[in-house]
Coordinates of C-alpha atoms in Angstrom, one line a residue:
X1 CA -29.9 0.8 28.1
X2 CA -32.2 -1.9 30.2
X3 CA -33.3 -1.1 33.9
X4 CA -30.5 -3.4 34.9
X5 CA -27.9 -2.0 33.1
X6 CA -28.6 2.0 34.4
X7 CA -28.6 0.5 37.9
X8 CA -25.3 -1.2 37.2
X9 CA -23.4 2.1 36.2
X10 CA -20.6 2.8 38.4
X11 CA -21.6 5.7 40.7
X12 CA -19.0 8.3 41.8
X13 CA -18.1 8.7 45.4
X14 CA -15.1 11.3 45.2
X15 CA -16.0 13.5 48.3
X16 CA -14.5 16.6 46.6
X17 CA -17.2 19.2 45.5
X18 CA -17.7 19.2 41.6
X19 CA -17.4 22.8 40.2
X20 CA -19.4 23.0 36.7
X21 CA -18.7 25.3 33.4
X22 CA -20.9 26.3 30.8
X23 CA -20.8 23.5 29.5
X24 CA -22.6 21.6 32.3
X25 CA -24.9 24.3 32.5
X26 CA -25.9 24.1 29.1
X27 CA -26.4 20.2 29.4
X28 CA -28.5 20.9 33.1
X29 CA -30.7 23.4 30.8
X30 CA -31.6 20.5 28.1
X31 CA -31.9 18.0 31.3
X32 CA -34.4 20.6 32.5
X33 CA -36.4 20.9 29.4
X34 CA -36.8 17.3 29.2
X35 CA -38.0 16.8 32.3
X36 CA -40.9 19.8 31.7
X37 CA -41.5 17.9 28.1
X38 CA -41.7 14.5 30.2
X39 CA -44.0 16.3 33.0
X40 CA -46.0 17.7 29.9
X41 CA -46.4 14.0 28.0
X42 CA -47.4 12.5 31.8
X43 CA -50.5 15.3 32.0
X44 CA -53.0 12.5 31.1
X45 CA -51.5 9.9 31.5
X46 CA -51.4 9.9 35.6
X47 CA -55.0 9.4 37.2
X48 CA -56.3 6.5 39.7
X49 CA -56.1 3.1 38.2
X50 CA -53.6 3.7 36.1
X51 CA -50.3 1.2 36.9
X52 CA -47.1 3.0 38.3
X53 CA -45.2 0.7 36.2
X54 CA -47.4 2.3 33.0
X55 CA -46.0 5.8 34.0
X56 CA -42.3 4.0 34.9
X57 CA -42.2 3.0 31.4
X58 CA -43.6 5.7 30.0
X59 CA -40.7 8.0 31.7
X60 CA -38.0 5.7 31.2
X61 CA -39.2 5.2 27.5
X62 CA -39.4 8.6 27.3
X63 CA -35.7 9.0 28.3
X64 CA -33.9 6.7 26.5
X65 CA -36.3 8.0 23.5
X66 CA -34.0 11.2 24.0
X67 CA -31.0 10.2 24.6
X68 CA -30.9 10.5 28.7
X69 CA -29.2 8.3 32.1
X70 CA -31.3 7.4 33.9
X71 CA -30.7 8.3 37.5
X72 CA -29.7 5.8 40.0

């Protein structure tokens, strides 16, 4: 999945609360864990002079590396 594409993705606009199951929970759980590994692979990788676009890449790379949406 490009950039373009993962801003493309239909976003949903219901109104209506979503309640979750254990199944969501679970998948929130491995979202979370990804997110610490990401945080974890970005340690030395984020210091001045160092491209935001290097670290966007990194973390999107990093993402679709592992199977995750990105977030619009």
């Amino acid at each position: 999945m490009s950039y373009v594409e993962a801003a493309l993705a239909p976003a949903r606009k219901t109104g209506q609360i979503k309640l979750h199951g254990p199944e969501a929970f679970a998948g929130m759980r491995k979202a979370g864990r990804l997110v610490a590994e990401c945080l974890d692979l970005l340690v030395d990788e984020v210091k001045p002079g160092v491209p935001t676009e290097r670290i966007d890449k990194l973390v999107f790379d990093f993402a679709m590396d592992h199977g995750a949406l990105p977030a619009r």
